Amino acid sequence: MGFTVKGCKINGQGAPADMVVSGGVFGGACDTVFEFNNCAVFPGFIDVHVHLREPGFSYKETVETGTKACARGGYTTVCSMPNLSPVPDSAEHLDEQLKLIENDAVIAVAPYGAITVGQNGEELSDMEAMADKVCAFSDDGKGVQSEDMMREAMIRAKKLGKMIVAHCEDNSLLRGGYIHDGKYAAEHGHRGICSESEWKPIERDLKLAAETGCAYHVCHISTKESVELIRKAKAAGVDVTCETAPHYLILSDKDMQEHGRFKMNPPLRDESDRLALIEGICDGTIDMIATDHAPHSAEEKGRGLEKSAMGIVGIETAFPLLYTHLVKTGVITLDRLVELMSTNPAKRFGFDNSIENGNFTVFNLDSKYTINPDDFLSKGRATPFEGYEVYGECLMTVSSGKTAWLKEDK
């Protein structure tokens, strides 16, 4: 059983061509034909930072709703973050999540194992028991506060051949803040989160990565200082990669509004930070773009800036937003966007994103529409991009040779 995809341009370039996918690979018999006139086919997008919320918080999202949303966004593989209940800090706790993934996921999902027990930062998790079942180790949602704890985690991860993936946040510098400590916070009477709370732990961890030789990846960087620290560490030979998110590349705190859909962690920073991040994706300092898709209930996001939960959704809007705001405006090429969303995360995390093995997505790059959260497949609705006009609509996503998303009225 297989299918033919007709009339697509590989990476949106060249002449339209047909390809036959059978049993997850090119060639062989096919019994279904999909016509896509002059649309673009890309290798499957990979998001290394997604919150699927199960087990423990299925009212926010489930593995099923989350992965269907991912497929609609063009993603064939995602890494699920460990701030769950139970936290995947042992083989037993991890198995609860793996069973849900096996039963309900429509694309490939690679879970993280927690760095510390309960993500409490006090005792290392059973990393050895989880190593062969997780993509890496992270305490995302919380920063590892202890330098000694992070050093030991890196030593153990190095022995296991696994990366440490760090949410970098110094709790002692937060001071009750909940948006960026900048002009908007000052003018509207909000408590701010200083940039140092992010870049200071990155500075610490880069020294530890150099010391231990551990492969190290930094989550959702948002400040100009973070970009420069990572740039220098790479030049010095440290085994480090990093990600940023679409909202940090497109928005800054000058775009803030008094609504929970503008609240995430780290927060939208100054315009100078946004421009530094743009420079980072142009010069290769930033390796990939991840969404930090973080769904919450409408009630949790409807309490205003101060009291709403941290986090926004983004898996269904990432490519169209980036294509519209970065590619069509000439900031980066379409090829570079594919590197940031597919090629680089595949290389760093060891995933298969190849079209040849049946991992691809088809987009109509000329389709223009308005982002409407009511249309999302995710349970989450909070996005700062509500009402934005974008180009690029996902028509089909195939993961490991199986159709995960198909827009019926192509």
Short mmCIF file of C-alpha atoms in Angstrom, two decimals, residues 179-185 188 222-224 244-258 261-264 266-278 305 312 325 384-385 388:
data_model
loop_
_atom_site.label_atom_id
_atom_site.label_comp_id
_atom_site.label_asym_id
_atom_site.label_seq_id
_atom_site.Cartn_x
_atom_site.Cartn_y
_atom_site.Cartn_z
CA ILE A 179 7.10 39.96 31.94
CA HIS A 180 10.34 41.49 30.64
CA ASP A 181 11.93 44.13 32.82
CA GLY A 182 11.70 46.84 30.20
CA LYS A 183 9.78 49.87 29.02
CA TYR A 184 6.37 48.19 28.88
CA ALA A 185 6.67 46.86 32.43
CA HIS A 188 2.19 49.71 32.95
CA SER A 222 15.56 35.31 24.29
CA THR A 223 18.34 37.79 25.13
CA LYS A 224 21.20 39.39 23.22
CA THR A 244 14.82 30.17 19.96
CA ALA A 245 11.09 30.41 19.28
CA PRO A 246 9.03 32.17 16.60
CA HIS A 247 7.58 34.71 19.04
CA TYR A 248 11.03 35.95 20.08
CA LEU A 249 11.97 36.48 16.43
CA ILE A 250 8.80 38.31 15.43
CA LEU A 251 7.68 40.16 18.58
CA SER A 252 9.26 42.25 21.33
CA ASP A 253 7.87 43.89 24.46
CA LYS A 254 6.73 46.86 22.37
CA ASP A 255 4.04 44.49 21.02
CA MET A 256 2.74 43.59 24.48
CA GLN A 257 -0.93 43.78 25.42
CA GLU A 258 -2.73 43.36 28.74
CA ARG A 261 -1.78 35.36 25.52
CA PHE A 262 1.27 37.65 25.64
CA LYS A 263 2.72 35.89 28.71
CA MET A 264 5.37 33.22 28.34
CA PRO A 266 11.11 33.59 29.00
CA PRO A 267 9.11 36.75 28.23
CA LEU A 268 9.06 38.87 25.09
CA ARG A 269 12.20 40.95 25.41
CA ASP A 270 13.43 44.32 24.13
CA GLU A 271 13.61 45.08 20.41
CA SER A 272 17.42 44.98 20.66
CA ASP A 273 17.15 41.40 21.88
CA ARG A 274 14.89 40.46 18.97
CA LEU A 275 17.38 41.91 16.49
CA ALA A 276 20.23 40.01 18.14
CA LEU A 277 18.25 36.79 17.78
CA ILE A 278 17.68 37.56 14.10
CA LEU A 305 -0.65 39.43 32.54
CA ILE A 312 1.44 30.02 24.60
CA HIS A 325 7.82 37.40 8.51
CA PRO A 384 -0.20 36.52 20.57
CA PHE A 385 -0.60 36.07 16.81
CA TYR A 388 -2.30 37.92 11.97
#
